[in-house]
PDB file of C-alpha atoms in Angstrom:
ATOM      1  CA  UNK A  11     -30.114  46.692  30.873  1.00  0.00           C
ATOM      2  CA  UNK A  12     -30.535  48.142  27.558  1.00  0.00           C
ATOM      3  CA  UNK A  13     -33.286  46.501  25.043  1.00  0.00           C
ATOM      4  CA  UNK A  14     -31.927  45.562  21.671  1.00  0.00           C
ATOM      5  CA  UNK A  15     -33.758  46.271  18.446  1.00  0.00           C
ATOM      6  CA  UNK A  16     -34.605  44.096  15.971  1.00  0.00           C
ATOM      7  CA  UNK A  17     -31.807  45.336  13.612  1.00  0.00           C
ATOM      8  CA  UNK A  18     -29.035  45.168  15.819  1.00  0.00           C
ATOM      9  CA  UNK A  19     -29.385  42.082  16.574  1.00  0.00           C
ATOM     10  CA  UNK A  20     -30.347  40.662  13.287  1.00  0.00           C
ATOM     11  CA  UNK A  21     -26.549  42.805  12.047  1.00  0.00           C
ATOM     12  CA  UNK A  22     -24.666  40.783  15.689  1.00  0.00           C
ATOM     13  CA  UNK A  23     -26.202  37.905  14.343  1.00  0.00           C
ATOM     14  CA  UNK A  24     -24.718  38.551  11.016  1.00  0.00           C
ATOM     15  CA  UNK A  25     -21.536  39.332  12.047  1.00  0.00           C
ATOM     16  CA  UNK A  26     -20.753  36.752  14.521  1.00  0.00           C
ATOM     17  CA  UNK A  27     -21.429  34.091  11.423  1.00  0.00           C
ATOM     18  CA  UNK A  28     -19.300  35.911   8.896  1.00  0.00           C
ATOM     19  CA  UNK A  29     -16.965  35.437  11.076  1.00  0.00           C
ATOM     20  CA  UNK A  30     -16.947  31.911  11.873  1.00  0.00           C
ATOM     21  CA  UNK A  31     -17.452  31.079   7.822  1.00  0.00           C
ATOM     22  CA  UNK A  32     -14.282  32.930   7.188  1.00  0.00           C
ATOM     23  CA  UNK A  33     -12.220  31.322  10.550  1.00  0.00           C
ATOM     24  CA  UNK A  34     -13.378  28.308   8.537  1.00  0.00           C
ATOM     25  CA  UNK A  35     -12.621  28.584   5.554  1.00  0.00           C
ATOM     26  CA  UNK A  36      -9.165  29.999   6.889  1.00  0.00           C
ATOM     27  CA  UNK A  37      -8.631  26.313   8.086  1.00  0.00           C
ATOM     28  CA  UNK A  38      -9.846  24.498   4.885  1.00  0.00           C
ATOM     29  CA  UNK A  39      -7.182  26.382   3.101  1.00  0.00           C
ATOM     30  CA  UNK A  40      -4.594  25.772   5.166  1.00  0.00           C
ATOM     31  CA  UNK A  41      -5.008  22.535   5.114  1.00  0.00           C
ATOM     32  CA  UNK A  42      -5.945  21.652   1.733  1.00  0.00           C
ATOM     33  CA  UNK A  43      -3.912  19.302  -0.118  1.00  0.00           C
ATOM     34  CA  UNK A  44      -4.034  19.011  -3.570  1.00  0.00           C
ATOM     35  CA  UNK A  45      -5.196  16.092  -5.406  1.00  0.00           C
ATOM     36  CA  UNK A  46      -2.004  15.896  -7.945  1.00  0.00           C
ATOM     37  CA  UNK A  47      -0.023  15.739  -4.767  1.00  0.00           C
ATOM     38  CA  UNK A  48      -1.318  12.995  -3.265  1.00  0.00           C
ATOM     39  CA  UNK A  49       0.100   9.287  -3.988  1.00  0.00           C
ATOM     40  CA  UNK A  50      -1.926   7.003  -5.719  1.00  0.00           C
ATOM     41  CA  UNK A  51      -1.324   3.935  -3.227  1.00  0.00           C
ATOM     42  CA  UNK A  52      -0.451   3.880   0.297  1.00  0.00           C
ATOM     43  CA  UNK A  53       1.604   1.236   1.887  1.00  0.00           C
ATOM     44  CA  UNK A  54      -0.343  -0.918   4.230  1.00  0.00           C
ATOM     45  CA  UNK A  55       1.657  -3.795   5.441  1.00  0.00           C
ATOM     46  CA  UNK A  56       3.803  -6.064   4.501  1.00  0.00           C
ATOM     47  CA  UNK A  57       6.996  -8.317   5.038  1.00  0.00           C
ATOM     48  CA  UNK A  58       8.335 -11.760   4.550  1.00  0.00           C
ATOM     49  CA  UNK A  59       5.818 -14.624   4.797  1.00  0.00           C
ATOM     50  CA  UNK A  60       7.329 -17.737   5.938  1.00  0.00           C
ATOM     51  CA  UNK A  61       4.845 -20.951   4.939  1.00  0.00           C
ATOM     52  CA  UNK A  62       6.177 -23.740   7.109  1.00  0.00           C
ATOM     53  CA  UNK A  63       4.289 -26.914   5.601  1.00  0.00           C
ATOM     54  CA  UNK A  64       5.760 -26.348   2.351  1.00  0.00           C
ATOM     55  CA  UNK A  65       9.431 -24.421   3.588  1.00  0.00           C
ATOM     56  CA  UNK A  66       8.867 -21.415   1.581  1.00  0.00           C
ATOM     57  CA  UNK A  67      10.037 -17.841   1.972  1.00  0.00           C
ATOM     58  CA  UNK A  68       7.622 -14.943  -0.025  1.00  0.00           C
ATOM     59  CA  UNK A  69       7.362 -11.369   0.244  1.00  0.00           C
ATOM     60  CA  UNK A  70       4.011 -10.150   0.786  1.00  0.00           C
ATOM     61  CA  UNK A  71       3.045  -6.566   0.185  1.00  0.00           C
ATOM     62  CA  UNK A  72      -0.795  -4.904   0.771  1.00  0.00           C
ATOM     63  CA  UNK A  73      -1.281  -1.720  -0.791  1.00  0.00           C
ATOM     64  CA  UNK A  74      -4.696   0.451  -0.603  1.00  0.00           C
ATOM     65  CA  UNK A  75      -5.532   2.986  -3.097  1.00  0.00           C
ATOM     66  CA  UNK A  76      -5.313   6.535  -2.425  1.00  0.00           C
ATOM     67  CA  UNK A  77      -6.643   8.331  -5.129  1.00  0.00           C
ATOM     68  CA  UNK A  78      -8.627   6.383  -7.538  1.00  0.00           C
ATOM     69  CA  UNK A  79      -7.220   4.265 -10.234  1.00  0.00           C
ATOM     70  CA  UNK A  80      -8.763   3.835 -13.529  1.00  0.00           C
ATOM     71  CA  UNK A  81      -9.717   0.318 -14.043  1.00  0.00           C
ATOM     72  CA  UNK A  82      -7.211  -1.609 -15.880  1.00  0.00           C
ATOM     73  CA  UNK A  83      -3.881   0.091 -14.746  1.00  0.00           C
ATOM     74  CA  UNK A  84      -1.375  -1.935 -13.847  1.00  0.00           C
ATOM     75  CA  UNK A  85       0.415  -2.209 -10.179  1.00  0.00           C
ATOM     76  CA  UNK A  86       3.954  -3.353 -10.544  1.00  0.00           C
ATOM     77  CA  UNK A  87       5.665  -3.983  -7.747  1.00  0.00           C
ATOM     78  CA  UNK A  88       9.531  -5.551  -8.083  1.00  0.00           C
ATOM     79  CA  UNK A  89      11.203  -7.063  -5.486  1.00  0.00           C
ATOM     80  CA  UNK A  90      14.931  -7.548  -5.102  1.00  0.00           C
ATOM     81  CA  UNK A  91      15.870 -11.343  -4.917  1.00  0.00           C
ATOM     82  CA  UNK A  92      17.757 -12.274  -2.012  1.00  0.00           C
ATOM     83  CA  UNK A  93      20.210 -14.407  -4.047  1.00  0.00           C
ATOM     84  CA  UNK A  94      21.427 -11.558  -5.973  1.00  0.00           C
ATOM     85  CA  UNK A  95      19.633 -12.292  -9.322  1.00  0.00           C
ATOM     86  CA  UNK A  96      17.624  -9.068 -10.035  1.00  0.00           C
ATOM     87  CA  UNK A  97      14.398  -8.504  -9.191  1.00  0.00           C
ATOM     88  CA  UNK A  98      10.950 -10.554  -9.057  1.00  0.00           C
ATOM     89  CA  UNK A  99       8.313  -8.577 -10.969  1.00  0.00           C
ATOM     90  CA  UNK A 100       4.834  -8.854 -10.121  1.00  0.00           C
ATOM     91  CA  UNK A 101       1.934  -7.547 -11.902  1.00  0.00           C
ATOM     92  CA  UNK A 102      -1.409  -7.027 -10.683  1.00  0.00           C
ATOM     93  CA  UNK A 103      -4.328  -5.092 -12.785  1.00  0.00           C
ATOM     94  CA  UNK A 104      -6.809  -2.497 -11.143  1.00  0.00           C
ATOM     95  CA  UNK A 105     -10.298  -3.469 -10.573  1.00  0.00           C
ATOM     96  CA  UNK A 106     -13.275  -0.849 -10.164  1.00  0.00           C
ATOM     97  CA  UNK A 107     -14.483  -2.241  -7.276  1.00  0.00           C
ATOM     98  CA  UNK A 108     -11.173  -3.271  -5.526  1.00  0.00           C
ATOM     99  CA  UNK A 109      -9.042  -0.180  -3.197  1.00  0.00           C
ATOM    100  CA  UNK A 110      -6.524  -2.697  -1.457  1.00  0.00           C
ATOM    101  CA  UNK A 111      -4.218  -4.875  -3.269  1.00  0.00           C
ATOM    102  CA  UNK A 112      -1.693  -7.971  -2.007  1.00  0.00           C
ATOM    103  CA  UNK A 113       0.913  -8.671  -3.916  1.00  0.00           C
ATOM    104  CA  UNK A 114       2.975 -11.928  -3.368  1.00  0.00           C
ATOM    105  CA  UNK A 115       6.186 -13.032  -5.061  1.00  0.00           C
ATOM    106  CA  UNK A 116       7.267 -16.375  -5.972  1.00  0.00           C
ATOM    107  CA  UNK A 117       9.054 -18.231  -3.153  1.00  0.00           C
ATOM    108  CA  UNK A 118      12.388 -16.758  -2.536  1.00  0.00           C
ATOM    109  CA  UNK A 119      16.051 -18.178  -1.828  1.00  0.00           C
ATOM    110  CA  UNK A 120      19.366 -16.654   0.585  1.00  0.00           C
ATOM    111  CA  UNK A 121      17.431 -14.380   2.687  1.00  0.00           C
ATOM    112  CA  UNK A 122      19.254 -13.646   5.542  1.00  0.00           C
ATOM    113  CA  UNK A 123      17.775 -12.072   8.639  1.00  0.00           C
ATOM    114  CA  UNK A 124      17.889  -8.543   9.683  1.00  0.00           C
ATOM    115  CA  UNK A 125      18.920  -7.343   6.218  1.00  0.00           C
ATOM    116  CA  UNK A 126      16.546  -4.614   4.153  1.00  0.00           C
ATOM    117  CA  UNK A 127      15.766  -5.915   0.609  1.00  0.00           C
ATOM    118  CA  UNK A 128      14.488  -3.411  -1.889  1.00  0.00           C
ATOM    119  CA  UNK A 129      11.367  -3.448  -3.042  1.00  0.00           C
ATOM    120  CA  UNK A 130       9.577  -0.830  -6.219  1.00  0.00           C
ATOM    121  CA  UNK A 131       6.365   0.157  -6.419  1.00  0.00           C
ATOM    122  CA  UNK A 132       4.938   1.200  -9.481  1.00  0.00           C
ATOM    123  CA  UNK A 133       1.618   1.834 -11.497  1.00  0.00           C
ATOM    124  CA  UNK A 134       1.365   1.720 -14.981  1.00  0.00           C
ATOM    125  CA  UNK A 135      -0.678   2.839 -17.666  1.00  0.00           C
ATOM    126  CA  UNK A 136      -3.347   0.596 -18.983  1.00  0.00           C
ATOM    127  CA  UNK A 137      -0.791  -0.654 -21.899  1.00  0.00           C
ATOM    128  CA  UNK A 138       2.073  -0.755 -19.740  1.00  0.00           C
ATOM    129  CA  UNK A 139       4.115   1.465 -21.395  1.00  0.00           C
ATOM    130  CA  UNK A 140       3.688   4.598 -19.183  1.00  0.00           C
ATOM    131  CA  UNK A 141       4.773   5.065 -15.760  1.00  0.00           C
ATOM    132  CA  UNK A 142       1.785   7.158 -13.767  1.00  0.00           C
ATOM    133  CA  UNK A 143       3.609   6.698  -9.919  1.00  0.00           C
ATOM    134  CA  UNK A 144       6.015   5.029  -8.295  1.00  0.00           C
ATOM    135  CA  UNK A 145       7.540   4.811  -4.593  1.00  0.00           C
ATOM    136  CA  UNK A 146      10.693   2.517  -3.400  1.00  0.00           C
ATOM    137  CA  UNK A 147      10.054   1.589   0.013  1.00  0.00           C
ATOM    138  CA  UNK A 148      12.377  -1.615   2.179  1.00  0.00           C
ATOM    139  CA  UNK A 149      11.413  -4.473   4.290  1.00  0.00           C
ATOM    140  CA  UNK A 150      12.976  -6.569   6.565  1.00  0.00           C
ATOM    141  CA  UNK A 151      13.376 -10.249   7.584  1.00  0.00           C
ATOM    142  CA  UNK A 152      13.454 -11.383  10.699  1.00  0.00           C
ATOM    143  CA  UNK A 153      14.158 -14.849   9.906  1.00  0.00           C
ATOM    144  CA  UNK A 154      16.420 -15.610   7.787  1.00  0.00           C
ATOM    145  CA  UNK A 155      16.644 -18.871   5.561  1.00  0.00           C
ATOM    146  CA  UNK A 156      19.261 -21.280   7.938  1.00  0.00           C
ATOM    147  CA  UNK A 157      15.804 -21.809  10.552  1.00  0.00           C
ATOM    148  CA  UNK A 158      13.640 -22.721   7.722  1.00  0.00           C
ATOM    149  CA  UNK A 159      12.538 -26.821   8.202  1.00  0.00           C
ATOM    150  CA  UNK A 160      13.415 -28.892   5.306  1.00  0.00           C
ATOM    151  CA  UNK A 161      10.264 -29.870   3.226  1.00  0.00           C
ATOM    152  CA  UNK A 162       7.966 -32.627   4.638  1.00  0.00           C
ATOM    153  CA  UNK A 163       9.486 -35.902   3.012  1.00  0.00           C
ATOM    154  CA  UNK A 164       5.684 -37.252   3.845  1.00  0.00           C
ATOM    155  CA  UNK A 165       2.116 -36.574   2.844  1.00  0.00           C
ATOM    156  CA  UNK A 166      -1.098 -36.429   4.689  1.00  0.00           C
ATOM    157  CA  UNK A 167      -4.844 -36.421   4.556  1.00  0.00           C
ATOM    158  CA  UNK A 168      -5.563 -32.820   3.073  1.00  0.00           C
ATOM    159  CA  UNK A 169      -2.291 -32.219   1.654  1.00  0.00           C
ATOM    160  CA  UNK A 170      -2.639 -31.624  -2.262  1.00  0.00           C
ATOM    161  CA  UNK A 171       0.507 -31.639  -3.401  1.00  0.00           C
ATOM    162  CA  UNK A 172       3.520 -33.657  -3.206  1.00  0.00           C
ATOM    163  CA  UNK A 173       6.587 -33.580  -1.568  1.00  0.00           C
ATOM    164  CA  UNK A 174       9.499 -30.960  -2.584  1.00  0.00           C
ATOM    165  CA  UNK A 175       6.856 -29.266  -5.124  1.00  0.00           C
TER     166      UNK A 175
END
């Protein structure tokens, strides 16, 4: 067996970890992905939330940020109305130390089950008047309004509100 010198194995040495610093940085630029491509919010979840004590119907959207949002922008998100009167808009502003949002309509009338309802996603400047993003996604009911109850006619102990309210 042959006896290596200091020098030839201090140049292997060398060698063997340029190469594995350029196979990796071979595979960081591959995969890179640019900032300015990236969304700014990711859909989470969401869907129609059905709230049986007081026989309401609302959508109900999470969102998580992304890329950071300066605080103060504005998160839009419109959702079609099931009755065929436009859209509800709701507005929620971003918070420094907040990344996931929920944002909840009113309660909603004539949805029917198994049909897709639109629903915009948007983020505004801190004014409102410029559009940064925005994404159009659909969701689903499974239930539609016929097996909603009717409201509770009565009231009981921890119930803060009356009837048909």
């Amino acid at each position: 067996m042959a006896r290596l010198d200091e020098a030839t194995v201090t140049w292997r040495l060398f060698l063997c970890t340029f190469a594995v610093s350029i196979v990796l940085y071979a595979i960081g630029w591959f995969t890179y992905e640019p900032p300015a491509e990236k969304p700014l919010l990711n859909f989470v979840g969401g869907g129609f939330t059905v709230d049986h004590n007081k026989a309401e119907i609302r959508y109900d959207l999470s969102v998580k940020e992304v890329r950071p949002l300066r605080h103060g922008m504005i998160i839009e998100a419109s959702f079609e109305d099931p009755a065929g009167n436009g859209y509800y808009v709701v507005r929620e502003r971003a918070q420094r130390w907040r990344r996931q949002y929920n944002l909840r309509s009113p309660p909603v009338c004539g949805v029917r089950a198994r049909k897709r309802y639109l629903v915009m996603l948007r983020v505004l400047s801190d004014r409102g008047d410029v559009e940064l993003w925005h994404d159009v996604l659909y969701l689903t009911s499974h239930l539609g309004e016929d097996v909603m109850p009717e409201p509770p006619v009565t009231t009981w102990p921890g119930r803060n509100f009356s009837p048909n309210q």
